[in-house]
């Protein structure tokens, strides 16, 4: 779909606007407005809601954090009608709005663009049901949010929503944009350039070719949960040799015109199907490594084509494939762009935010993905009293946490608003000392994770360059992997993956002063400016969101210290 897709501050022709809104037209003339748009992602994966007022993200959250069901729902056609009701209501409540106050609800899928599954080459006999549910989304939304006028629901093309989720950086000037995911209406990619006002789409790849669906397919073959566990395949790849890559390259490759092919692969001819829970074998790791390699090569070729078309030097990535931090690093290290930025909520959850941006009138650069629920000191204290747990208010919570970590304690770190997107970034984190290698096993036990999966480090911004290389620095959202300097590998073994890399989060005084202080206090005690950072959840559960969730986790997991706001709850050791 070559050509300019009008984008931001102007009314788009590519979407079905059902509301006649003078406000949107006035926005293009630059008047001061009060445009309130609720973005909704519901159809495929990770339902989420985001509220954008005058281009400012006011609130954004995934449904799983409220429903306490991992990923919100299964991504099957029968569940396509389900909406992120709890997160949508929370977004409205947090701004003191009622559904009737909204100027638009932006739904990140446009059923008018879809085609019957068989026409698109998809083997999905129930896809028609998904489309019917999407068409009826305005009615479902009006029922879920009483007072909402269904005529105010706007369908936003799925990949335009992904692309618009990169708007926070595009607001600062032109960026090339590459969206890669499983599928949208009839495509699985979008390559273009966003000039701060418009998204100019240069190329897209139609289904059934899809890097995301390909990765999902091998995920299932390797015995993991499709549309959920793709990151496990990426981790497993580090243990293998890409000895099947030559056989895969003719089937999975870029076309040289901004698209790619992913022909069906008989995975069983390369490695036998692994049942969930069975031990993995060499063939499984080699298959994971091979798929990972050819996907990286395809992404690199796409990026080279895009950069050759635009001459740009900055690339923004979105779509579920952009959560592949190994591929992101290769793109940064070997690709044609000086800068690579990845939307932290790169998966479908991020389309709630992108859809709202797409429909809104302007975009205000954001401060990062800490956009979820937030709790006052009074609320936290009330919850601690209600639970009748002994707690204290130390002089400095950062010192308390650092002391516990330095004596090899596990710390549940609950600070500030929860994160939007799949990564814990120091707001709902489980922290540990990176020096004992055994802490990987200890954390994987708490979280019910596979042994082969690494845990990740957070590091002080100014010390990151001494310890980590190859990937971009700073790297505040854990979306790239970095090589660990050889002299540091034995000092922080818990965060070094089998291939000598680590998925780093850098922490700055400016953006995260409390967490930075905790890291500095840890360094003062140990000489190491790094702690292990994993998401604050137990096996199979979504990340902790509320103080109540945090206490539930603390009550059931061998965590030594809960650092919640300015308070601590200790477990006798
Ligand atoms: Fe998507």
PDB file of N, CA and C and ligand atoms in Angstrom, residues 44-45 158-159 162 179-184 319-320 346-348 351, ligand 1:
ATOM      1  N   UNK A  44      -6.623  -9.571  18.845  1.00  0.00           N
ATOM      2  CA  UNK A  44      -5.713 -10.729  18.833  1.00  0.00           C
ATOM      3  C   UNK A  44      -5.128 -10.969  20.228  1.00  0.00           C
ATOM      4  N   UNK A  45      -3.970 -10.326  20.469  1.00  0.00           N
ATOM      5  CA  UNK A  45      -3.195 -10.615  21.676  1.00  0.00           C
ATOM      6  C   UNK A  45      -3.253  -9.455  22.664  1.00  0.00           C
ATOM      7  N   UNK A 158      -4.598  -1.846  11.691  1.00  0.00           N
ATOM      8  CA  UNK A 158      -3.761  -2.427  12.740  1.00  0.00           C
ATOM      9  C   UNK A 158      -2.299  -1.957  12.656  1.00  0.00           C
ATOM     10  N   UNK A 159      -1.732  -1.974  11.454  1.00  0.00           N
ATOM     11  CA  UNK A 159      -0.316  -1.609  11.347  1.00  0.00           C
ATOM     12  C   UNK A 159      -0.097  -0.105  11.436  1.00  0.00           C
ATOM     13  N   UNK A 162       0.207   0.223  15.118  1.00  0.00           N
ATOM     14  CA  UNK A 162       1.563  -0.130  15.574  1.00  0.00           C
ATOM     15  C   UNK A 162       2.542   1.000  15.239  1.00  0.00           C
ATOM     16  N   UNK A 179       7.215  -1.950  11.008  1.00  0.00           N
ATOM     17  CA  UNK A 179       6.310  -2.746  11.843  1.00  0.00           C
ATOM     18  C   UNK A 179       6.353  -4.183  11.344  1.00  0.00           C
ATOM     19  N   UNK A 180       6.590  -5.109  12.252  1.00  0.00           N
ATOM     20  CA  UNK A 180       6.597  -6.533  11.900  1.00  0.00           C
ATOM     21  C   UNK A 180       5.840  -7.284  12.985  1.00  0.00           C
ATOM     22  N   UNK A 181       4.810  -8.031  12.589  1.00  0.00           N
ATOM     23  CA  UNK A 181       4.075  -8.795  13.599  1.00  0.00           C
ATOM     24  C   UNK A 181       3.541 -10.082  13.000  1.00  0.00           C
ATOM     25  N   UNK A 182       2.605 -10.720  13.698  1.00  0.00           N
ATOM     26  CA  UNK A 182       1.984 -11.921  13.165  1.00  0.00           C
ATOM     27  C   UNK A 182       1.053 -11.572  12.014  1.00  0.00           C
ATOM     28  N   UNK A 183       0.076 -10.740  12.316  1.00  0.00           N
ATOM     29  CA  UNK A 183      -0.852 -10.328  11.271  1.00  0.00           C
ATOM     30  C   UNK A 183      -1.655  -9.121  11.711  1.00  0.00           C
ATOM     31  N   UNK A 184      -2.120  -8.394  10.710  1.00  0.00           N
ATOM     32  CA  UNK A 184      -3.123  -7.366  10.935  1.00  0.00           C
ATOM     33  C   UNK A 184      -4.356  -7.774  10.154  1.00  0.00           C
ATOM     34  N   UNK A 319       5.512  -3.733  16.642  1.00  0.00           N
ATOM     35  CA  UNK A 319       5.007  -5.045  16.244  1.00  0.00           C
ATOM     36  C   UNK A 319       5.686  -6.103  17.098  1.00  0.00           C
ATOM     37  N   UNK A 320       5.007  -7.221  17.286  1.00  0.00           N
ATOM     38  CA  UNK A 320       5.498  -8.244  18.202  1.00  0.00           C
ATOM     39  C   UNK A 320       6.900  -8.741  17.874  1.00  0.00           C
ATOM     40  N   UNK A 346       5.876  -3.134  22.234  1.00  0.00           N
ATOM     41  CA  UNK A 346       5.929  -3.365  20.784  1.00  0.00           C
ATOM     42  C   UNK A 346       4.842  -4.332  20.318  1.00  0.00           C
ATOM     43  N   UNK A 347       4.393  -5.218  21.203  1.00  0.00           N
ATOM     44  CA  UNK A 347       3.356  -6.180  20.837  1.00  0.00           C
ATOM     45  C   UNK A 347       2.011  -5.492  20.676  1.00  0.00           C
ATOM     46  N   UNK A 348       0.972  -6.307  20.557  1.00  0.00           N
ATOM     47  CA  UNK A 348      -0.337  -5.720  20.254  1.00  0.00           C
ATOM     48  C   UNK A 348      -0.848  -4.788  21.349  1.00  0.00           C
ATOM     49  N   UNK A 351      -0.725  -1.251  20.458  1.00  0.00           N
ATOM     50  CA  UNK A 351      -1.620  -0.660  19.449  1.00  0.00           C
ATOM     51  C   UNK A 351      -2.746   0.137  20.095  1.00  0.00           C
TER      52      UNK A 351
HETATM   53 FE1  LIG B   1       0.075  -6.685  15.788  1.00  0.00          FE
END
